PDB file of C-alpha atoms in Angstrom:
ATOM      1  CA  HIS A   1       0.360 -41.248 168.992  1.00 79.00           C
ATOM      2  CA  VAL A   2       2.484 -40.686 171.734  1.00 86.00           C
ATOM      3  CA  ILE A   3       2.570 -37.152 172.977  1.00 87.00           C
ATOM      4  CA  LEU A   4       5.508 -35.876 175.100  1.00 91.00           C
ATOM      5  CA  HIS A   5       5.913 -32.841 177.085  1.00 91.00           C
ATOM      6  CA  GLY A   6       8.736 -31.128 175.512  1.00 94.00           C
ATOM      7  CA  SER A   7      10.183 -29.403 172.306  1.00 95.00           C
ATOM      8  CA  ALA A   8      11.223 -30.868 169.106  1.00 96.00           C
ATOM      9  CA  LEU A   9      13.535 -29.412 166.252  1.00 96.00           C
ATOM     10  CA  ARG A  10      14.727 -30.430 162.858  1.00 95.00           C
ATOM     11  CA  LEU A  11      18.472 -29.912 162.878  1.00 93.00           C
ATOM     12  CA  ALA A  12      20.307 -28.259 159.955  1.00 89.00           C
ATOM     13  CA  SER A  13      21.774 -31.762 159.108  1.00 87.00           C
ATOM     14  CA  GLY A  14      17.994 -32.869 158.421  1.00 87.00           C
ATOM     15  CA  ARG A  15      17.952 -34.933 161.768  1.00 88.00           C
ATOM     16  CA  ALA A  16      15.057 -34.310 164.055  1.00 94.00           C
ATOM     17  CA  VAL A  17      15.598 -34.222 167.926  1.00 96.00           C
ATOM     18  CA  ALA A  18      13.277 -34.025 170.654  1.00 97.00           C
ATOM     19  CA  ILE A  19      14.099 -32.437 174.174  1.00 97.00           C
ATOM     20  CA  VAL A  20      12.050 -33.760 177.113  1.00 96.00           C
ATOM     21  CA  GLY A  21      12.384 -33.109 180.822  1.00 92.00           C
ATOM     22  CA  PRO A  22      10.514 -32.089 184.040  1.00 89.00           C
ATOM     23  CA  LYS A  23       8.781 -28.682 184.413  1.00 88.00           C
ATOM     24  CA  GLY A  24      11.148 -25.792 184.451  1.00 86.00           C
ATOM     25  CA  ALA A  25      14.275 -28.161 183.128  1.00 90.00           C
ATOM     26  CA  GLY A  26      14.820 -25.715 180.241  1.00 91.00           C
ATOM     27  CA  LYS A  27      13.359 -27.611 177.314  1.00 93.00           C
ATOM     28  CA  SER A  28      11.921 -24.489 175.397  1.00 93.00           C
ATOM     29  CA  THR A  29      15.134 -22.513 176.482  1.00 93.00           C
ATOM     30  CA  LEU A  30      17.582 -25.171 174.783  1.00 95.00           C
ATOM     31  CA  ALA A  31      15.181 -25.361 171.783  1.00 94.00           C
ATOM     32  CA  ALA A  32      15.546 -21.547 171.424  1.00 93.00           C
ATOM     33  CA  ALA A  33      19.255 -21.688 171.691  1.00 94.00           C
ATOM     34  CA  LEU A  34      19.345 -24.261 168.942  1.00 95.00           C
ATOM     35  CA  ALA A  35      17.107 -22.118 166.851  1.00 94.00           C
ATOM     36  CA  ALA A  36      19.504 -19.195 167.442  1.00 92.00           C
ATOM     37  CA  ARG A  37      22.194 -21.507 165.781  1.00 93.00           C
ATOM     38  CA  GLY A  38      19.987 -21.936 162.716  1.00 93.00           C
ATOM     39  CA  HIS A  39      18.019 -25.227 163.640  1.00 95.00           C
ATOM     40  CA  ALA A  40      14.273 -24.911 162.956  1.00 95.00           C
ATOM     41  CA  VAL A  41      11.645 -25.369 165.559  1.00 95.00           C
ATOM     42  CA  LEU A  42       8.987 -28.116 164.963  1.00 94.00           C
ATOM     43  CA  THR A  43       7.019 -27.740 168.043  1.00 93.00           C
ATOM     44  CA  ASP A  44       7.213 -26.434 171.544  1.00 92.00           C
ATOM     45  CA  ASP A  45       5.793 -27.716 174.757  1.00 89.00           C
ATOM     46  CA  ILE A  46       3.877 -30.605 173.103  1.00 89.00           C
ATOM     47  CA  VAL A  47       5.577 -33.286 171.008  1.00 93.00           C
ATOM     48  CA  ALA A  48       3.094 -35.263 169.083  1.00 91.00           C
ATOM     49  CA  LEU A  49       4.733 -38.448 167.461  1.00 91.00           C
ATOM     50  CA  ALA A  50       3.001 -40.648 165.176  1.00 89.00           C
ATOM     51  CA  LEU A  51       4.008 -44.325 165.746  1.00 88.00           C
ATOM     52  CA  ARG A  52       3.712 -46.994 163.158  1.00 82.00           C
ATOM     53  CA  ARG A  53       5.368 -50.363 163.242  1.00 79.00           C
ATOM     54  CA  GLY A  54       8.099 -50.559 160.628  1.00 79.00           C
ATOM     55  CA  PHE A  55       8.454 -46.906 160.196  1.00 83.00           C
ATOM     56  CA  ALA A  56      10.378 -44.183 162.102  1.00 86.00           C
ATOM     57  CA  PRO A  57       8.353 -42.119 164.588  1.00 92.00           C
ATOM     58  CA  SER A  58       7.006 -38.981 162.934  1.00 92.00           C
ATOM     59  CA  VAL A  59       7.101 -35.666 164.760  1.00 94.00           C
ATOM     60  CA  ARG A  60       4.087 -33.317 163.854  1.00 92.00           C
ATOM     61  CA  PRO A  61       4.743 -29.646 163.662  1.00 91.00           C
ATOM     62  CA  ALA A  62       2.691 -27.216 165.708  1.00 89.00           C
ATOM     63  CA  PHE A  63       2.410 -23.708 166.165  1.00 84.00           C
ATOM     64  CA  PRO A  64       5.440 -21.460 165.082  1.00 85.00           C
ATOM     65  CA  GLN A  65       6.240 -20.280 168.532  1.00 88.00           C
ATOM     66  CA  LEU A  66       8.313 -20.793 171.577  1.00 90.00           C
ATOM     67  CA  LYS A  67       7.107 -19.956 175.340  1.00 92.00           C
ATOM     68  CA  LEU A  68      10.041 -18.489 177.400  1.00 91.00           C
ATOM     69  CA  TRP A  69      10.547 -16.869 180.786  1.00 92.00           C
ATOM     70  CA  PRO A  70      12.166 -13.296 180.680  1.00 90.00           C
ATOM     71  CA  ASP A  71      15.616 -14.374 182.237  1.00 92.00           C
ATOM     72  CA  SER A  72      15.984 -16.962 179.292  1.00 93.00           C
ATOM     73  CA  LEU A  73      14.693 -14.354 176.684  1.00 91.00           C
ATOM     74  CA  ALA A  74      17.524 -11.979 177.869  1.00 90.00           C
ATOM     75  CA  ALA A  75      20.149 -14.677 177.636  1.00 92.00           C
ATOM     76  CA  LEU A  76      19.084 -15.123 174.284  1.00 90.00           C
ATOM     77  CA  GLY A  77      19.361 -11.609 173.336  1.00 89.00           C
ATOM     78  CA  HIS A  78      15.614 -10.785 173.170  1.00 88.00           C
ATOM     79  CA  ASP A  79      13.960  -7.867 174.971  1.00 90.00           C
ATOM     80  CA  PRO A  80      11.001  -9.342 176.993  1.00 90.00           C
ATOM     81  CA  ALA A  81       9.249  -6.131 177.343  1.00 89.00           C
ATOM     82  CA  GLY A  82       8.420  -6.217 173.445  1.00 86.00           C
ATOM     83  CA  LEU A  83       6.996  -9.595 173.303  1.00 88.00           C
ATOM     84  CA  ALA A  84       3.311 -10.880 174.076  1.00 86.00           C
ATOM     85  CA  ARG A  85       2.683 -12.637 177.404  1.00 87.00           C
ATOM     86  CA  LEU A  86       1.020 -16.177 177.531  1.00 84.00           C
ATOM     87  CA  ASN A  87      -1.638 -14.715 179.698  1.00 85.00           C
ATOM     88  CA  PRO A  88      -1.849 -11.664 182.015  1.00 86.00           C
ATOM     89  CA  MET A  89      -0.919 -13.646 185.111  1.00 88.00           C
ATOM     90  CA  ILE A  90       2.461 -15.172 183.846  1.00 88.00           C
ATOM     91  CA  GLU A  91       5.527 -13.679 182.869  1.00 90.00           C
ATOM     92  CA  LYS A  92       6.395 -16.278 180.166  1.00 90.00           C
ATOM     93  CA  ARG A  93       6.322 -14.896 176.629  1.00 88.00           C
ATOM     94  CA  PHE A  94       5.700 -15.863 173.100  1.00 87.00           C
ATOM     95  CA  VAL A  95       8.568 -15.902 170.498  1.00 87.00           C
ATOM     96  CA  SER A  96       7.660 -16.427 166.804  1.00 84.00           C
ATOM     97  CA  ASP A  97      10.706 -14.943 164.952  1.00 74.00           C
ATOM     98  CA  GLY A  98      12.816 -17.941 164.699  1.00 76.00           C
ATOM     99  CA  PRO A  99      13.134 -20.464 161.920  1.00 86.00           C
ATOM    100  CA  PHE A 100      10.312 -23.039 162.006  1.00 90.00           C
ATOM    101  CA  HIS A 101       9.847 -26.122 160.054  1.00 90.00           C
ATOM    102  CA  HIS A 102       6.170 -26.766 158.882  1.00 88.00           C
ATOM    103  CA  ALA A 103       6.195 -30.476 157.789  1.00 91.00           C
ATOM    104  CA  ALA A 104       6.464 -33.917 159.765  1.00 92.00           C
ATOM    105  CA  VAL A 105       9.919 -35.185 160.074  1.00 92.00           C
ATOM    106  CA  SER A 106      11.120 -38.419 161.283  1.00 93.00           C
ATOM    107  CA  LEU A 107      12.354 -38.428 164.828  1.00 95.00           C
ATOM    108  CA  ASP A 108      16.012 -39.638 165.607  1.00 94.00           C
ATOM    109  CA  ILE A 109      17.031 -38.541 169.029  1.00 95.00           C
ATOM    110  CA  VAL A 110      15.381 -37.765 172.241  1.00 96.00           C
ATOM    111  CA  TYR A 111      17.399 -35.727 174.587  1.00 97.00           C
ATOM    112  CA  ALA A 112      16.179 -35.994 178.378  1.00 96.00           C
ATOM    113  CA  ILE A 113      17.278 -32.864 180.458  1.00 95.00           C
ATOM    114  CA  GLU A 114      18.689 -33.480 183.950  1.00 90.00           C
ATOM    115  CA  ALA A 115      20.022 -30.880 186.303  1.00 87.00           C
ATOM    116  CA  GLY A 116      23.857 -31.340 186.352  1.00 87.00           C
ATOM    117  CA  GLU A 117      27.308 -29.612 187.514  1.00 88.00           C
ATOM    118  CA  GLU A 118      28.574 -29.748 183.982  1.00 90.00           C
ATOM    119  CA  ALA A 119      27.200 -30.359 180.657  1.00 92.00           C
ATOM    120  CA  ARG A 120      27.642 -34.013 179.523  1.00 93.00           C
ATOM    121  CA  LEU A 121      25.534 -36.763 177.750  1.00 94.00           C
ATOM    122  CA  GLY A 122      24.930 -40.367 178.271  1.00 94.00           C
ATOM    123  CA  PRO A 123      22.999 -43.091 176.485  1.00 94.00           C
ATOM    124  CA  LEU A 124      19.980 -44.658 177.795  1.00 93.00           C
ATOM    125  CA  SER A 125      18.374 -47.974 176.615  1.00 88.00           C
ATOM    126  CA  GLY A 126      15.698 -50.511 177.349  1.00 89.00           C
ATOM    127  CA  ALA A 127      13.822 -50.016 180.497  1.00 90.00           C
ATOM    128  CA  ALA A 128      15.743 -46.848 181.499  1.00 93.00           C
ATOM    129  CA  ALA A 129      14.936 -45.130 178.398  1.00 92.00           C
ATOM    130  CA  CYS A 130      11.275 -46.410 178.270  1.00 90.00           C
ATOM    131  CA  ALA A 131      11.076 -45.136 181.861  1.00 89.00           C
ATOM    132  CA  VAL A 132      12.471 -41.546 180.741  1.00 91.00           C
ATOM    133  CA  LEU A 133       9.782 -41.437 177.886  1.00 90.00           C
ATOM    134  CA  ALA A 134       6.927 -42.509 180.127  1.00 86.00           C
ATOM    135  CA  ARG A 135       7.860 -39.758 182.696  1.00 87.00           C
ATOM    136  CA  SER A 136       7.774 -37.342 179.817  1.00 88.00           C
ATOM    137  CA  LEU A 137       4.271 -38.289 178.640  1.00 85.00           C
ATOM    138  CA  HIS A 138       2.135 -35.121 178.493  1.00 75.00           C
ATOM    139  CA  HIS A 139       0.013 -35.230 181.470  1.00 67.00           C
ATOM    140  CA  ALA A 140       1.534 -38.465 182.512  1.00 57.00           C
ATOM    141  CA  THR A 141      -0.440 -38.513 185.785  1.00 50.00           C
ATOM    142  CA  VAL A 142      -3.740 -38.218 184.219  1.00 50.00           C
ATOM    143  CA  LEU A 143      -2.790 -41.013 181.672  1.00 52.00           C
ATOM    144  CA  ARG A 144      -2.545 -43.384 184.662  1.00 54.00           C
ATOM    145  CA  TRP A 145      -6.433 -43.347 184.934  1.00 50.00           C
ATOM    146  CA  LEU A 146      -7.095 -42.953 181.227  1.00 58.00           C
ATOM    147  CA  ASP A 147      -4.911 -45.719 180.060  1.00 59.00           C
ATOM    148  CA  PRO A 148      -5.284 -48.903 182.246  1.00 53.00           C
ATOM    149  CA  ARG A 149      -4.364 -51.271 179.490  1.00 58.00           C
ATOM    150  CA  GLY A 150      -0.954 -49.475 179.046  1.00 62.00           C
ATOM    151  CA  ARG A 151      -1.101 -48.446 175.361  1.00 69.00           C
ATOM    152  CA  PHE A 152       0.850 -45.270 175.992  1.00 72.00           C
ATOM    153  CA  LEU A 153       3.470 -47.203 178.106  1.00 75.00           C
ATOM    154  CA  ALA A 154       3.562 -49.570 175.021  1.00 80.00           C
ATOM    155  CA  GLY A 155       4.182 -46.600 172.546  1.00 81.00           C
ATOM    156  CA  CYS A 156       7.048 -45.423 174.980  1.00 84.00           C
ATOM    157  CA  ALA A 157       8.438 -48.860 174.556  1.00 84.00           C
ATOM    158  CA  GLN A 158       8.359 -48.868 170.740  1.00 85.00           C
ATOM    159  CA  LEU A 159       9.775 -45.384 170.748  1.00 89.00           C
ATOM    160  CA  ALA A 160      12.715 -46.323 172.961  1.00 90.00           C
ATOM    161  CA  GLU A 161      13.362 -49.117 170.417  1.00 90.00           C
ATOM    162  CA  GLN A 162      13.134 -46.875 167.388  1.00 91.00           C
ATOM    163  CA  VAL A 163      15.095 -43.676 168.378  1.00 93.00           C
ATOM    164  CA  ALA A 164      18.367 -42.957 170.428  1.00 94.00           C
ATOM    165  CA  VAL A 165      17.356 -41.722 173.821  1.00 95.00           C
ATOM    166  CA  ARG A 166      20.208 -39.882 175.675  1.00 96.00           C
ATOM    167  CA  SER A 167      20.434 -38.202 179.116  1.00 96.00           C
ATOM    168  CA  LEU A 168      21.556 -34.516 178.582  1.00 96.00           C
ATOM    169  CA  TRP A 169      22.894 -33.043 182.075  1.00 95.00           C
ATOM    170  CA  ARG A 170      23.141 -29.358 181.934  1.00 92.00           C
ATOM    171  CA  PRO A 171      24.132 -26.715 184.343  1.00 90.00           C
ATOM    172  CA  ARG A 172      21.062 -24.132 185.416  1.00 86.00           C
ATOM    173  CA  ASP A 173      23.305 -21.441 184.284  1.00 90.00           C
ATOM    174  CA  LEU A 174      21.913 -19.732 181.310  1.00 92.00           C
ATOM    175  CA  ALA A 175      25.453 -18.675 180.078  1.00 90.00           C
ATOM    176  CA  ALA A 176      26.185 -22.202 179.636  1.00 91.00           C
ATOM    177  CA  LEU A 177      23.435 -22.468 176.847  1.00 92.00           C
ATOM    178  CA  PRO A 178      25.643 -21.987 173.911  1.00 93.00           C
ATOM    179  CA  MET A 179      27.909 -24.824 175.253  1.00 93.00           C
ATOM    180  CA  VAL A 180      24.960 -26.995 175.754  1.00 94.00           C
ATOM    181  CA  ALA A 181      23.586 -26.315 172.358  1.00 95.00           C
ATOM    182  CA  ALA A 182      27.051 -27.089 170.800  1.00 94.00           C
ATOM    183  CA  LEU A 183      27.120 -30.443 172.585  1.00 95.00           C
ATOM    184  CA  VAL A 184      23.710 -31.414 171.388  1.00 95.00           C
ATOM    185  CA  GLU A 185      24.901 -30.522 167.693  1.00 94.00           C
ATOM    186  CA  GLU A 186      28.205 -32.633 168.064  1.00 92.00           C
ATOM    187  CA  ASP A 187      26.322 -35.472 169.783  1.00 93.00           C
ATOM    188  CA  ALA A 188      23.653 -35.594 166.890  1.00 92.00           C
ATOM    189  CA  ALA A 189      26.247 -35.440 164.279  1.00 89.00           C
ATOM    190  CA  ALA A 190      28.137 -38.411 165.990  1.00 87.00           C
ATOM    191  CA  ILE A 191      25.010 -40.451 166.136  1.00 82.00           C
ATOM    192  CA  GLU A 192      24.462 -39.819 162.346  1.00 76.00           C
ATOM    193  CA  ARG A 193      27.970 -40.630 161.521  1.00 68.00           C
ATOM    194  CA  SER A 194      27.588 -44.011 163.341  1.00 69.00           C
ATOM    195  CA  ALA A 195      24.038 -44.743 161.774  1.00 60.00           C
TER     196      ALA A 195
END
């Protein structure tokens, strides 16, 4: 398995996408925006991928919930006051009323979020794709000590060979969420048509 820090969804087209990026990049927020557009959430925060040579990587579903900050919730039309907190010391809240998918699905695309002035996409391949995936490993710094033989890095290389890896630059402005979600939908559809 390769465990990425991110969110994953099964799009209405049937394709599965993962959203990765650094802490605070807006992975869960973008997942929630896509869910608001009718796409089903597979997992939030931890994306567990089963890798087998000759088979597409498979995303394992997790708990049917998203964890969002109050400003993201408000931008998506939720009232944060009516939602349970992760814990009493953190303002993040649980959202569990969206569409969720409860079966494993083959992963097709990984979107790596980066801050940008405008919403745009770009392809990543080879070493660049592998590096983005390695940075997105859940608890990547701990894995340096736990994995001296580089099995997780080898898993990232295999994943980079099997799925499309795309940079997704997005403005930090929450008002841009619908536009960014539409960009992901259009991009995934274009990749599907070219496959």
